[in-house]
Short mmCIF file of C-alpha atoms in Angstrom, two decimals:
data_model
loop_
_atom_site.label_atom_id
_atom_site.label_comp_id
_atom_site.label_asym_id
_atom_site.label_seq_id
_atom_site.Cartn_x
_atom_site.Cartn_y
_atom_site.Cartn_z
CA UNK A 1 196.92 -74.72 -34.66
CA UNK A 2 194.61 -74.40 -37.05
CA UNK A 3 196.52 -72.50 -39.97
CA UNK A 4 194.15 -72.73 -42.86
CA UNK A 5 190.10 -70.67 -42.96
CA UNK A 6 187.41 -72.25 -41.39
CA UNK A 7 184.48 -71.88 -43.15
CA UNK A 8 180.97 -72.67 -41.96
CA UNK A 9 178.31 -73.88 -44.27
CA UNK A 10 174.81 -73.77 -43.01
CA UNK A 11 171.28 -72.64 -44.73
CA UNK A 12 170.63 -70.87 -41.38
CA UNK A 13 171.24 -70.12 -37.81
CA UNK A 14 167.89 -68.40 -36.97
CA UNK A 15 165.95 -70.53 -34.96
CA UNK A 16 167.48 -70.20 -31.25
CA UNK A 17 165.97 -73.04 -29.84
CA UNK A 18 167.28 -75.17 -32.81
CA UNK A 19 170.10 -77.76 -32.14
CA UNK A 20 171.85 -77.30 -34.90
CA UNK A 21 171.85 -73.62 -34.37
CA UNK A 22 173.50 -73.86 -31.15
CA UNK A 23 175.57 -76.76 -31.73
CA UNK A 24 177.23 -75.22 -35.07
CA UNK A 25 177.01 -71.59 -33.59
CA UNK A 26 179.27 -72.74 -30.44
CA UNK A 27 181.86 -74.99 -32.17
CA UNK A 28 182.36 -71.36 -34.99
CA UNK A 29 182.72 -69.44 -31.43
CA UNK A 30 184.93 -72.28 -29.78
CA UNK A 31 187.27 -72.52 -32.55
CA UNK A 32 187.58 -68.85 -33.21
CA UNK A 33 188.49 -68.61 -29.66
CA UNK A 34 191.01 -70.85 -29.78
CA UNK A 35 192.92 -68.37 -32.58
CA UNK A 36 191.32 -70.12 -36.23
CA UNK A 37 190.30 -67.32 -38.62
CA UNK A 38 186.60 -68.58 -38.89
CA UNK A 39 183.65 -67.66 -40.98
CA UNK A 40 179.87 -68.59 -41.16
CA UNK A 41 178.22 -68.76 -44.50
CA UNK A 42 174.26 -68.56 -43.68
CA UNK A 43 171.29 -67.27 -44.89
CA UNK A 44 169.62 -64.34 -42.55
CA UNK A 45 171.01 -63.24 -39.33
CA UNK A 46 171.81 -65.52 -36.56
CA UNK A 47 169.52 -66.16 -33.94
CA UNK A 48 172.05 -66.71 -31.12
CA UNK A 49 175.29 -64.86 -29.89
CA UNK A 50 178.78 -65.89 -31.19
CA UNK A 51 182.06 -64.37 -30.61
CA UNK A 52 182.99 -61.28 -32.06
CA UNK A 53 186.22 -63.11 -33.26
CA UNK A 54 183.42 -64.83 -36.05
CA UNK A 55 182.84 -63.32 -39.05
CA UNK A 56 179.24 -63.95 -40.80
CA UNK A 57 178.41 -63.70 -43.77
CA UNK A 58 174.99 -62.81 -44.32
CA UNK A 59 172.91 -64.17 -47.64
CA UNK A 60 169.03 -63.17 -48.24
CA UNK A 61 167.85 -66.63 -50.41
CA UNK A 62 166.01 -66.08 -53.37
CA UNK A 63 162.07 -66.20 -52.65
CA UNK A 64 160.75 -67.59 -55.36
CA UNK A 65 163.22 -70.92 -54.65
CA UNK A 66 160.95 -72.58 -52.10
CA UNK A 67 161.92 -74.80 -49.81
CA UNK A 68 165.10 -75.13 -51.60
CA UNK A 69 166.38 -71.53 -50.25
CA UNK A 70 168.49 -70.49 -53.26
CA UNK A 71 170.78 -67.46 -53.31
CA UNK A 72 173.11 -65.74 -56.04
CA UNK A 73 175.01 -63.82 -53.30
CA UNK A 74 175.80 -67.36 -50.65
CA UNK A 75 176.53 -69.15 -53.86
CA UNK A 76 179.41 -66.42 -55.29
CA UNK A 77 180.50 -65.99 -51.79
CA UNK A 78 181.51 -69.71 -51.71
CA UNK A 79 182.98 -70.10 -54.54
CA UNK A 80 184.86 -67.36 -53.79
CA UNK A 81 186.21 -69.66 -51.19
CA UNK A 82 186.99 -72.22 -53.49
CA UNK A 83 189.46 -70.42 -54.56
CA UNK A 84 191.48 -70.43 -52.04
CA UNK A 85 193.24 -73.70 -49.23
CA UNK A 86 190.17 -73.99 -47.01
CA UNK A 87 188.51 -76.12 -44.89
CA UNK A 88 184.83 -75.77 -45.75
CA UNK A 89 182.39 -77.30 -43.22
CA UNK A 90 179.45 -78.16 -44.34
CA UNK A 91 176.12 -78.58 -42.37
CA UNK A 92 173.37 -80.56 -43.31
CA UNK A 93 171.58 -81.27 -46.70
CA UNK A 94 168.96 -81.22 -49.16
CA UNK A 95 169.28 -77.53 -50.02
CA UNK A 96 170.38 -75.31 -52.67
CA UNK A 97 173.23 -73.77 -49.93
CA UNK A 98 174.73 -77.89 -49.41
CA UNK A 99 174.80 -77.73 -53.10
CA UNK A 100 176.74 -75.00 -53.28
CA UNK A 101 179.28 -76.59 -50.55
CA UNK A 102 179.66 -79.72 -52.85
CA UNK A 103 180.00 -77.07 -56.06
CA UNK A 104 183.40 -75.58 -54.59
CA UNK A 105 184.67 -79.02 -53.25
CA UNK A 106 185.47 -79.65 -56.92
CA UNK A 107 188.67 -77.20 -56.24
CA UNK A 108 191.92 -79.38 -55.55
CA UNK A 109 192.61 -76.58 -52.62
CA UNK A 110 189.28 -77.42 -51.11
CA UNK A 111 189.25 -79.39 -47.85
CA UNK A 112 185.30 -80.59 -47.18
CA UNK A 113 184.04 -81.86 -44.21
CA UNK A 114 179.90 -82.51 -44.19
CA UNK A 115 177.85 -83.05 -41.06
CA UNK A 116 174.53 -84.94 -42.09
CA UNK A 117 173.23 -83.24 -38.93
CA UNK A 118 170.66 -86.02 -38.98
CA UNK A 119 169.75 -86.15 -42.48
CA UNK A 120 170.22 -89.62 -43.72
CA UNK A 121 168.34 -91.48 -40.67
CA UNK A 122 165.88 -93.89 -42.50
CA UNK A 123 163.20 -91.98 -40.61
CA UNK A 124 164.46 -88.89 -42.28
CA UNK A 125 165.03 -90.33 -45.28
CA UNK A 126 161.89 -91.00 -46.15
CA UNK A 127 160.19 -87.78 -44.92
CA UNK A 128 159.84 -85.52 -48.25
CA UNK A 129 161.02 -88.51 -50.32
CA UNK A 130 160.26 -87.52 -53.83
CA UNK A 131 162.01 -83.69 -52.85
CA UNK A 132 164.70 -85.76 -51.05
CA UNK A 133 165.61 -87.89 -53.98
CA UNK A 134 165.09 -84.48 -56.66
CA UNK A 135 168.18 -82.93 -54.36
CA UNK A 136 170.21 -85.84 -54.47
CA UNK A 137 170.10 -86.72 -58.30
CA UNK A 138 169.68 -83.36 -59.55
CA UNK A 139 170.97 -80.42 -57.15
CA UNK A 140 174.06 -81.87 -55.98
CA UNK A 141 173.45 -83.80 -52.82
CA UNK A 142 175.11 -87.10 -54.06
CA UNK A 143 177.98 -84.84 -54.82
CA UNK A 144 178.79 -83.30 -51.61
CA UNK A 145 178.88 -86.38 -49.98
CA UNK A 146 181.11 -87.88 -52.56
CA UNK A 147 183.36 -84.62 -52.56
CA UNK A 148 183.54 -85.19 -48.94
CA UNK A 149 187.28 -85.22 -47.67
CA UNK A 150 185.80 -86.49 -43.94
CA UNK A 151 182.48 -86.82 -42.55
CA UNK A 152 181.26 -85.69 -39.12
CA UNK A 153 179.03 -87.83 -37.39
CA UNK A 154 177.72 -86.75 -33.58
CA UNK A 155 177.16 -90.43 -32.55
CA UNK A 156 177.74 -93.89 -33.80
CA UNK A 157 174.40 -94.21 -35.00
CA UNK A 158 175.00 -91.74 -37.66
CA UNK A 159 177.94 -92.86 -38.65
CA UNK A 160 176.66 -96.08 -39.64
CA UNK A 161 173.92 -94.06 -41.65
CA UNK A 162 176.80 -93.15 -43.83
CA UNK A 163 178.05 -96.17 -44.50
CA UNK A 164 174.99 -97.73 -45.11
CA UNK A 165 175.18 -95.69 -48.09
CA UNK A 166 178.44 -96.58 -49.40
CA UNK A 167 180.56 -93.83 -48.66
CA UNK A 168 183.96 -94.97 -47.26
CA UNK A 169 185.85 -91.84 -46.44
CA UNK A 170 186.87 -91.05 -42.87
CA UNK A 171 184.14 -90.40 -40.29
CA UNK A 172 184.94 -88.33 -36.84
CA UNK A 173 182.61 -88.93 -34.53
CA UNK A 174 182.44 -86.29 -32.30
CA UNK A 175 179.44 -85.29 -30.25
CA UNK A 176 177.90 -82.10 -29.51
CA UNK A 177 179.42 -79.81 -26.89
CA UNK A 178 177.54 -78.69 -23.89
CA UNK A 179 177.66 -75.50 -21.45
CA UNK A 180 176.93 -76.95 -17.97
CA UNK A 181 174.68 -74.41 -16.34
CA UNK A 182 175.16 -73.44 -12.53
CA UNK A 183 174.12 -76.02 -10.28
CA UNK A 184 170.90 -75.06 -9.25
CA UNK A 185 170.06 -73.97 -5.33
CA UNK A 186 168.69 -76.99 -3.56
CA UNK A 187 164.80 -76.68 -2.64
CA UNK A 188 161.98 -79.05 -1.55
CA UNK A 189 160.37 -80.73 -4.37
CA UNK A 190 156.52 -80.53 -4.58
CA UNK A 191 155.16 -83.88 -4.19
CA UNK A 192 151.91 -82.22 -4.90
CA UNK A 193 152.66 -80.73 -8.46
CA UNK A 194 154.76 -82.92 -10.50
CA UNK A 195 155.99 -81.63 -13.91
CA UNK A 196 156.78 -83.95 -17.36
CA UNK A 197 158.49 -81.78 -19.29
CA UNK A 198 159.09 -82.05 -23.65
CA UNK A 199 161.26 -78.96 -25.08
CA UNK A 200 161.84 -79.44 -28.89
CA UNK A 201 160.49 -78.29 -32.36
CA UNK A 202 156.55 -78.73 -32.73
CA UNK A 203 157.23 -81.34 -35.64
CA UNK A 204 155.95 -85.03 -36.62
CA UNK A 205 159.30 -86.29 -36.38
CA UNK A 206 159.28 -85.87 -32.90
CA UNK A 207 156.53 -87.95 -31.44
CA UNK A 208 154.08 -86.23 -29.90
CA UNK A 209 151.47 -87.42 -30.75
CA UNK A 210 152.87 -91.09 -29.22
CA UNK A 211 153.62 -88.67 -26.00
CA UNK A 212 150.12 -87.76 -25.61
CA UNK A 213 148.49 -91.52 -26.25
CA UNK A 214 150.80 -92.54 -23.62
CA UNK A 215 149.79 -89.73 -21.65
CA UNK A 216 146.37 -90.63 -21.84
CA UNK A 217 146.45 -93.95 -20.32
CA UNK A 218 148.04 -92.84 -16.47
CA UNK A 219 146.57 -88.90 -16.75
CA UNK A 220 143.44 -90.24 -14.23
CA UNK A 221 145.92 -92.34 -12.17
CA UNK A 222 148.55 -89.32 -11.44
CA UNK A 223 146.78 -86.73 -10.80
CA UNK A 224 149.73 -84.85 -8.86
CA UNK A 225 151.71 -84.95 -12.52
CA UNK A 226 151.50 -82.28 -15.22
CA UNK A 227 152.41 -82.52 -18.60
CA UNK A 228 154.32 -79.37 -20.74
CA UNK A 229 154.67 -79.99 -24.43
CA UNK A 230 156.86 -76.58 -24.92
CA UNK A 231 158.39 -75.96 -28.68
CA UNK A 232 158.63 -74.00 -31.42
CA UNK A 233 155.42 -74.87 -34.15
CA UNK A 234 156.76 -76.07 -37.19
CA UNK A 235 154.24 -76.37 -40.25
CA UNK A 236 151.18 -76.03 -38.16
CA UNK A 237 152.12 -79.43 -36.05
CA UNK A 238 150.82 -77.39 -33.38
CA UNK A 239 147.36 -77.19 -33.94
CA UNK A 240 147.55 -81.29 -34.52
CA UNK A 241 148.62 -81.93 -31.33
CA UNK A 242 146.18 -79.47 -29.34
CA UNK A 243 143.42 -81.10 -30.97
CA UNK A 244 144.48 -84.67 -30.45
CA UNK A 245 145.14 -83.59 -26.46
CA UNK A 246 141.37 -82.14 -26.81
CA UNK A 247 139.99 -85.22 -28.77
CA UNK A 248 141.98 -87.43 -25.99
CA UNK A 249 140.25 -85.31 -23.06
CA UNK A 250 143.55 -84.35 -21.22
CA UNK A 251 142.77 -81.92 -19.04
CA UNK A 252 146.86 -81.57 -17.49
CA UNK A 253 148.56 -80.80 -20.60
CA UNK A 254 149.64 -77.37 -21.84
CA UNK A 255 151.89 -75.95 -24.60
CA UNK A 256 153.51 -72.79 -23.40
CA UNK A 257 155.09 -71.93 -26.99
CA UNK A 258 158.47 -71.37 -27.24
CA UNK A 259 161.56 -71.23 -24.51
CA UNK A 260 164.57 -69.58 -24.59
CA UNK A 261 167.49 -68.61 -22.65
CA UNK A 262 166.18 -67.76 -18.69
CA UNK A 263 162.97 -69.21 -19.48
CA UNK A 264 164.05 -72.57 -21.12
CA UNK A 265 166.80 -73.18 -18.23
CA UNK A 266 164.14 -72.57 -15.62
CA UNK A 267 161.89 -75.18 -17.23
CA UNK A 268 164.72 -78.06 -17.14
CA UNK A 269 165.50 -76.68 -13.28
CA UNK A 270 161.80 -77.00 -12.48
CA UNK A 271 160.89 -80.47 -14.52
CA UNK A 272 160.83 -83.29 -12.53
CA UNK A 273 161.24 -85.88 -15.50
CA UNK A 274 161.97 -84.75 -19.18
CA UNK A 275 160.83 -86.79 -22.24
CA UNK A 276 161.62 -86.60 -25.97
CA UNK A 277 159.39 -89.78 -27.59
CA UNK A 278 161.57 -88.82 -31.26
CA UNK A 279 161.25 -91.12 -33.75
CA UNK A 280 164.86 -90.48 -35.10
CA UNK A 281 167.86 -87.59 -33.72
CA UNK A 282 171.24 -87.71 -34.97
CA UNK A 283 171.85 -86.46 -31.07
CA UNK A 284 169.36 -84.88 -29.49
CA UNK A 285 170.85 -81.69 -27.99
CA UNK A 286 168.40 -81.41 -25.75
CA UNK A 287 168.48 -84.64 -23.94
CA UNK A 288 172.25 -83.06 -23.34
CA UNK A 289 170.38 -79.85 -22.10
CA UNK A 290 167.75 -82.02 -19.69
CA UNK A 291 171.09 -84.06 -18.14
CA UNK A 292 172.94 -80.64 -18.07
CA UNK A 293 170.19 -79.34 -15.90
CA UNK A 294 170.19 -82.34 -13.33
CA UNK A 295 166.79 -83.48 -14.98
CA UNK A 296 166.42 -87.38 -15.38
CA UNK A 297 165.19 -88.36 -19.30
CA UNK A 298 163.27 -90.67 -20.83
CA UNK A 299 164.28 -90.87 -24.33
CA UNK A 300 163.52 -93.57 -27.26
CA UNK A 301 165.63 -95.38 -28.89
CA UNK A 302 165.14 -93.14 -31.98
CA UNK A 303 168.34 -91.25 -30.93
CA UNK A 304 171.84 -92.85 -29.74
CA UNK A 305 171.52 -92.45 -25.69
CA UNK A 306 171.82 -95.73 -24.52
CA UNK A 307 173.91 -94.97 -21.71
CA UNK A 308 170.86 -93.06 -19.89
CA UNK A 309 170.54 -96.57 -18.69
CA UNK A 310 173.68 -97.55 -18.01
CA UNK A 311 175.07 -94.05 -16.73
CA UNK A 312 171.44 -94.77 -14.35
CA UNK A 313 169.89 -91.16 -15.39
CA UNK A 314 166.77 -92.29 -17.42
CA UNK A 315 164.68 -95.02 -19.86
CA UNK A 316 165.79 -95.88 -23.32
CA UNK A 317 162.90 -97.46 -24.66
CA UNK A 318 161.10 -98.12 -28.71
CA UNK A 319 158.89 -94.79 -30.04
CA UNK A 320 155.69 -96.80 -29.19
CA UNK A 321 152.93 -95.80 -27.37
CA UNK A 322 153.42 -98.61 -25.04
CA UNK A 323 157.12 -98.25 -24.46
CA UNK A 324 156.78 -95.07 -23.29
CA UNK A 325 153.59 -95.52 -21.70
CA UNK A 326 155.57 -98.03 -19.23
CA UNK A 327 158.50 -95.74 -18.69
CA UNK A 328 156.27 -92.93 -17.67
CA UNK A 329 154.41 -95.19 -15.53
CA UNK A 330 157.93 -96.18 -13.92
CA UNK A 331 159.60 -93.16 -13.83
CA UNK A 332 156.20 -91.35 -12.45
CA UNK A 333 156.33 -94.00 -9.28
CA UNK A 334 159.93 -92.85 -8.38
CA UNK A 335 160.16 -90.43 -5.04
CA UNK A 336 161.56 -86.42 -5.80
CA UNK A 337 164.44 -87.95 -4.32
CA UNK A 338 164.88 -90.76 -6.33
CA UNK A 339 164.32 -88.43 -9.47
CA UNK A 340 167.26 -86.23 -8.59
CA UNK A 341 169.35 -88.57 -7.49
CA UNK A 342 169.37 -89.83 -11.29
CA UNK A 343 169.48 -86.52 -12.83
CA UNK A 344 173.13 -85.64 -10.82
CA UNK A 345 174.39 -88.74 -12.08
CA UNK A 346 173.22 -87.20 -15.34
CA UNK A 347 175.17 -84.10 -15.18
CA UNK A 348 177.88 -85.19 -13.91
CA UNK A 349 178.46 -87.50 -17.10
CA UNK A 350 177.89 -84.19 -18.84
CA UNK A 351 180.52 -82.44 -17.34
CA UNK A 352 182.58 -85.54 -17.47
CA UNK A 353 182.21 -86.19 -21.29
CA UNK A 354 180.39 -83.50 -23.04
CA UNK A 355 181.94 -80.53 -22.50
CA UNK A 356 182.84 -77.91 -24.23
CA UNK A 357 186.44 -78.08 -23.77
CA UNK A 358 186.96 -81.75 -24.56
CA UNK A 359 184.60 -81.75 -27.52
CA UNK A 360 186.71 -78.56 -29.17
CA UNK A 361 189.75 -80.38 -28.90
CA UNK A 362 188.26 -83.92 -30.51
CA UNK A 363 187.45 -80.90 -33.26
CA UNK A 364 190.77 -79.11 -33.40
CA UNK A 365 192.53 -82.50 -34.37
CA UNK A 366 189.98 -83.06 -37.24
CA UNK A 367 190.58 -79.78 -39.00
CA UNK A 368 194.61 -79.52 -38.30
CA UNK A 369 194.86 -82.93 -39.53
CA UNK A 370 193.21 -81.64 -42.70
CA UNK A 371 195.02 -78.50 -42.99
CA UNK A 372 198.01 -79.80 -43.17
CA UNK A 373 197.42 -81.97 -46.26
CA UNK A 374 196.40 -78.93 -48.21
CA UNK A 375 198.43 -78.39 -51.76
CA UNK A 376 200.93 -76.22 -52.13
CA UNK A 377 199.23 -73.84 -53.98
CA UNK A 378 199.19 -70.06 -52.88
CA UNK A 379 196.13 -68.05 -51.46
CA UNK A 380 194.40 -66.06 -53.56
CA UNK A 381 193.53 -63.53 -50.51
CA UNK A 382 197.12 -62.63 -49.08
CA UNK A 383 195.87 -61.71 -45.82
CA UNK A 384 194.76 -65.17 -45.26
CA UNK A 385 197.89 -66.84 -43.57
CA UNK A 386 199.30 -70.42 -45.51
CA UNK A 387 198.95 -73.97 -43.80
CA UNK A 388 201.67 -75.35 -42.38
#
C-alpha cells in the first residue's frame, strides 16, 4: 500500500490527444484507484477525465513568463508539499513548474521521482538549445535531476539517456499503460480504398515532412492507397507541411485536424497501416494506440519498438526518406489479410504486456519502496496518514 501522498508534477494536462496527458492522467487515476491519496499539480484544467478519487490542483501561470509558464500559486502550492513525507512525481522538464519540483526536493521528507518524458533524447536536446541550456544552468533543471531519489524511464532507450549524462541513481523502467479497446466487428476490407494513417502532434520532431517525400515516390504507383496526416498543429507546422504536400503535387493526402475519443478510435479501426516517421519518442503512445487497435505500424527507429519486428506487427526502420520509402513500399504490397493478420499479433502483445493492470503494479512497487524509506519526521497536515 501506498501510505505516503502522491503528488503529480506536470506543467499541464490540456492537450487530450497528448501522450503525456493520457499517460500521466491514467497512472494519477490508476493509483488513486488502487486506495493512494493522490494529487495533480498542473497548470489549467485537464483535458481528459480522471477519477473523482484525484484531487487537482489547478494553477493559472504567469503570462508575461513565456514559454517558461511561471506561477506564484503552483510554486507555494508545492512547497507546501515540501513540507510534509511525500512522494513528489515529477513530469518532464525545462520549465519554471520542474523547477519548482527540484525547489522542494531540497526537504529531507521529500521523496522525488522525475520522468524525462522524452526530454533528454539528443534529438530533443538540441531542439531550443540555447533556452534548453538557460533552464538547466540557471532555473533549476540540473537540480531536479540531481535531487532525484529515482528516475522513471518508459523504455530502455531513455534510460540510457540518463546515464549518458552522469546521473547514477536508480532508474524504473516502466512503460506506458494501455486501455485495449473492444475488438472491433469483423468486415471486408476495401481493396479499392486503402488508408495510411499518422495520428500525432503537427510538430518538426515528428517527421513529416520525411512522410510526405516518401510518399511522393509510390503516390502514382498505388493509386488504391490514401494518405491521412491527422494531429494537433503545433507552432504553425501545419501550414509547412500542406505546402510541401502542394509543392510535392500529392493529390491523396489530407489533414483532417485533430482526433479524439470516438473519432480517433475509428481512425486506428479503419487504417489499414499506421506510420509515425519520429525522429526521437521516449515511447510513442500512439504506436501503443495503433497495436491496441489491431492496426500494423511502421515506426522508425527514433523511438524504442524494436519488437514490431520481432513480435511480426510492423517495420522498424532509420527516419530517412528512403527507409521509410521501402517500408511503405513493402507494407503497401501486403494483402488486407496479411495486414490484419499482423495487427492481431499486435494487440495481443498489448494486452499481453502493456496493460493497465500490469503496468500499475510495476508502479505500485516503485512508490511503496520509496515510502517506506521516508524519515521519521511527522506530517505537517494531520489528516494525511504516516508511512509505514
Amino acid at each position: 500500500m501506498i501510505d505516503c501522498p502522491l503528488v503529480h508534477v506536470v506543467t499541464s494536462l490540456d492537450e487530450a490527444t497528448a501522450g503525456p496527458t493520457y499517460s500521466v492522467a491514467r497512472l494519477a487515476s490508476s493509483m488513486a484507484e488502487a486506495g493512494a491519496a493522490v494529487h495533480i499539480e498542473t497548470l489549467g484544467i485537464p483535458a481528459i477525465e480522471l477519477s473523482p478519487k484525484v484531487v487537482v490542483h489547478s494553477h493559472a501561470a504567469w503570462k508575461a513568463g513565456g514559454h517558461l509558464r511561471p506561477a506564484p500559486s503552483l510554486h507555494q502550492s508545492i512547497k507546501h508539499w515540501g513540507a510534509d513525507r511525500v512522494i513528489l512525481h515529477n513530469h518532464g522538464l525545462w520549465l519554471m513548474p520542474n523547477a519548482y519540483a527540484a525547489w522542494a526536493a531540497r526537504r529531507s521528507t521529500v521523496k522525488l521521482v522525475v520522468s524525462p518524458r522524452g526530454m533528454l533524447s539528443a534529438w530533443a536536446l538540441q531542439h531550443h538549445r540555447l533556452r534548453k541550456s538557460v533552464a538547466w544552468w540557471l532555473l533549476g533543471q540540473r537540480q531536479l535531476m540531481q535531487r532525484a531519489t529515482a528516475f522513471h524511464a518508459t523504455a530502455d532507450a531513455e534510460a540510457e539517456d540518463i546515464r549518458r549524462l552522469g546521473f547514477r541513481q536508480p532508474i524504473h523502467v516502466i512503460p506506458n499503460g494501455i486501455d485495449i479497446p473492444p475488438e472491433p466487428p469483423e468486415t471486408a476490407t476495401n481493396e479499392d480504398q486503402r488508408t495510411v494513417l499518422f495520428l500525432s502532434r503537427i510538430h518538426p520532431k515528428k517527421g513529416i515532412d520525411l512522410l510526405l517525400k516518401a510518399w511522393s515516390a509510390l503516390e502514382a504507383r498505388r493509386p488504391d492507397w490514401q494518405l491521412l496526416i491527422a494531429g494537433p498543429d503545433e507552432g504553425g507546422h501545419l501550414n509547412a507541411m500542406r505546402e510541401l504536400s502542394q509543392r510535392l503535387g500529392l493529390k491523396r493526402v489530407s489533414f483532417p485536424g485533430p482526433l479524439r475519443g470516438s473519432a480517433k478510435s475509428r481512425a486506428f479501426h479503419d487504417a489499414d497501416l499506421f506510420v509515425l516517421p519520429t525522429h526521437s519518442e521516449n515511447f510513442g503512445l500512439v504506436i501503443a494506440e495503433a497495436l491496441a487497435h489491431g492496426t500494423p505500424v511502421i515506426a522508425t527507429t527514433g523511438t524504442p519498438w524494436r519488437g514490431l519486428i520481432e513480435k511480426g506487427c510492423g517495420w522498424w526502420v532509420p527516419p530517412d526518406i528512403a527507409a521509410l520509402r521501402d517500408a511503405l513500399d513493402g507494407a503497401m504490397s501486403c494483402s488486407g489479410q496479411e495486414l490484419r493478420i499482423m495487427g492481431m499479433k499486435g494487440r495481443a502483445w498489448m494486452q499481453q504486456s502493456y496493460g493497465w493492470e500490469k503496468v500499475s503494479a510495476a508502479y505500485r512497487a516503485l512508490y511503496e519502496s520509496l515510502c517506506f524509506t521516508m524519515p521519521t519526521q511527522d506530517f505537517v497536515h494531520g489528516s494525511v496518514p504516516d508511512c509505514a
